[in-house]
XYZ file of C-alpha atoms in Angstrom:
186
model
C 78.636 37.406 169.624
C 79.639 35.947 166.228
C 82.596 37.251 164.321
C 83.089 36.718 160.644
C 86.355 35.237 159.384
C 88.264 36.593 156.414
C 90.017 33.937 154.397
C 93.739 34.368 154.635
C 94.429 33.012 151.205
C 95.414 35.818 148.821
C 93.305 34.423 146.084
C 90.133 34.551 148.289
C 90.575 38.055 149.801
C 89.032 41.028 148.228
C 90.881 44.316 148.089
C 89.096 47.180 149.780
C 87.362 49.436 147.361
C 89.261 52.524 146.369
C 87.789 55.814 147.491
C 85.450 57.341 144.949
C 87.619 59.353 142.480
C 86.910 63.075 142.734
C 85.407 62.993 146.295
C 87.613 65.694 147.554
C 87.356 67.511 144.164
C 83.590 67.463 144.484
C 83.858 69.023 148.023
C 86.154 71.748 146.688
C 83.804 72.502 143.783
C 80.796 72.607 146.085
C 82.680 75.028 148.330
C 83.579 77.308 145.340
C 79.993 77.304 144.091
C 78.675 78.376 147.526
C 81.306 81.087 147.694
C 80.337 82.349 144.159
C 76.641 82.277 145.064
C 77.240 84.353 148.240
C 79.373 86.841 146.219
C 76.686 87.094 143.497
C 73.963 87.721 146.135
C 76.162 90.305 148.021
C 76.931 92.309 144.768
C 73.336 92.493 143.743
C 72.293 93.862 147.024
C 74.957 96.519 147.564
C 75.112 99.988 146.305
C 76.893 100.810 142.879
C 79.727 102.457 144.809
C 80.388 99.246 146.754
C 80.126 97.141 143.598
C 83.415 98.504 142.366
C 85.140 96.137 144.849
C 82.724 93.238 144.411
C 82.902 90.679 141.647
C 80.590 92.272 139.206
C 80.011 90.673 135.810
C 80.994 87.054 136.620
C 78.913 84.003 137.494
C 79.235 80.202 137.137
C 77.121 77.254 137.817
C 77.265 73.396 137.302
C 75.498 72.142 134.187
C 72.725 70.107 135.674
C 73.957 67.524 138.202
C 77.475 67.368 136.673
C 79.740 69.008 139.237
C 82.687 68.665 136.896
C 81.076 70.692 134.094
C 80.146 74.258 134.581
C 78.673 77.096 132.649
C 80.078 80.659 133.348
C 79.246 84.090 132.182
C 81.500 87.113 131.949
C 80.476 90.745 131.253
C 83.048 93.033 129.732
C 84.212 95.716 132.101
C 83.174 99.303 131.807
C 85.729 101.358 129.886
C 86.973 98.661 127.624
C 86.047 97.650 124.043
C 84.054 94.772 125.681
C 82.078 96.997 127.872
C 78.512 95.346 128.491
C 79.136 92.471 126.149
C 78.158 89.191 127.798
C 79.995 86.002 127.068
C 79.260 82.335 127.914
C 82.103 80.038 128.885
C 82.437 76.330 129.697
C 84.567 75.021 132.495
C 85.567 71.408 132.605
C 87.284 70.254 135.739
C 89.645 67.221 135.716
C 89.574 64.629 138.432
C 92.963 66.109 139.607
C 91.521 69.588 140.270
C 92.720 71.858 141.927
C 96.175 70.543 141.299
C 95.526 70.662 137.486
C 93.822 73.573 135.782
C 90.346 73.160 134.361
C 89.652 73.575 130.683
C 87.954 76.894 130.070
C 86.628 77.837 126.708
C 84.489 80.676 125.228
C 81.136 79.331 124.091
C 80.082 82.702 122.664
C 82.507 83.570 119.896
C 84.871 86.125 121.221
C 87.210 88.228 119.042
C 90.261 88.784 121.108
C 94.021 88.462 120.580
C 94.268 85.586 123.205
C 91.189 83.677 122.051
C 91.118 81.452 118.979
C 88.241 80.662 116.704
C 87.376 77.583 118.741
C 87.027 79.555 122.077
C 90.408 78.240 123.487
C 92.101 80.775 125.742
C 95.789 81.607 126.055
C 96.101 82.681 129.674
C 99.075 81.763 131.704
C 97.224 80.739 134.837
C 95.352 78.116 132.735
C 98.623 76.755 131.566
C 102.112 76.881 133.104
C 101.323 79.388 135.753
C 98.453 77.287 137.290
C 98.473 76.920 141.051
C 96.082 75.091 143.366
C 95.254 78.368 145.165
C 93.297 79.540 142.057
C 89.612 78.831 141.976
C 86.668 79.504 139.636
C 86.408 83.097 140.873
C 89.950 83.893 140.224
C 89.775 82.201 136.872
C 86.810 84.266 135.732
C 88.195 87.508 137.110
C 91.492 86.877 135.249
C 89.664 86.206 131.942
C 87.514 89.250 132.537
C 90.700 91.253 133.141
C 92.283 89.742 129.970
C 89.387 91.086 127.753
C 90.689 94.637 128.342
C 94.407 93.848 128.742
C 95.393 91.243 126.180
C 98.869 89.816 125.954
C 99.814 90.609 122.378
C 103.167 88.935 122.753
C 101.486 85.552 122.522
C 98.263 85.951 120.393
C 96.098 83.139 119.196
C 94.301 85.446 116.940
C 96.950 87.433 115.011
C 94.225 89.666 113.237
C 92.814 90.826 116.564
C 96.365 91.468 117.944
C 97.280 93.635 114.868
C 94.011 95.688 115.384
C 94.527 96.198 119.064
C 96.532 99.432 118.943
C 93.817 101.169 117.059
C 91.050 100.963 119.625
C 88.503 102.689 117.507
C 88.954 100.187 114.617
C 89.161 97.270 117.055
C 85.905 98.369 118.784
C 84.183 98.425 115.364
C 85.370 94.949 114.285
C 84.686 93.571 117.869
C 81.231 94.957 117.946
C 80.389 93.591 114.511
C 81.674 90.103 115.466
C 79.833 90.173 118.780
C 76.545 91.096 117.174
C 77.145 88.226 114.643
C 77.904 85.749 117.427
C 74.923 86.775 119.631
C 72.439 86.929 116.711
C 72.928 83.232 116.141
C 72.092 82.516 119.799
C 68.779 84.352 119.679
């Protein structure tokens, strides 16, 4: 049996390759994707009464083969000024996920007190309240909830915040802006 000898000289030894960055992140994202897919399948096969407790109106998938860049969709919740409106979002995961929040942006223009004209979202769990226990599902549900319950104390869109108290006027402006945004996609 032959054994290979490694040179003992520091100049001739090679450092062991570092583990591929993002390996554990990729596993976490694959797990989250599978969980979302199961929930989407479950919510589409259950009765409308049971759907109230399911994750209705959210979905997310990687863009192509890039597990660190996802496309997501959110549908406005019934009974809000966003009811039935569908929004596309992008989610970019850092190599330090889940210890660092992903960057989430609206790709469909969204008229909202906590969303700026570039699609940036002001949501505490995406900033200083981030925790590694959050995942794609909780992020999307939080954003979906934010649509109907904005934080007008820290608006990114002052005009939207000023209209929020008058829901009828807000709904009219929001519907017009949504139609403009979605007409350009068609």
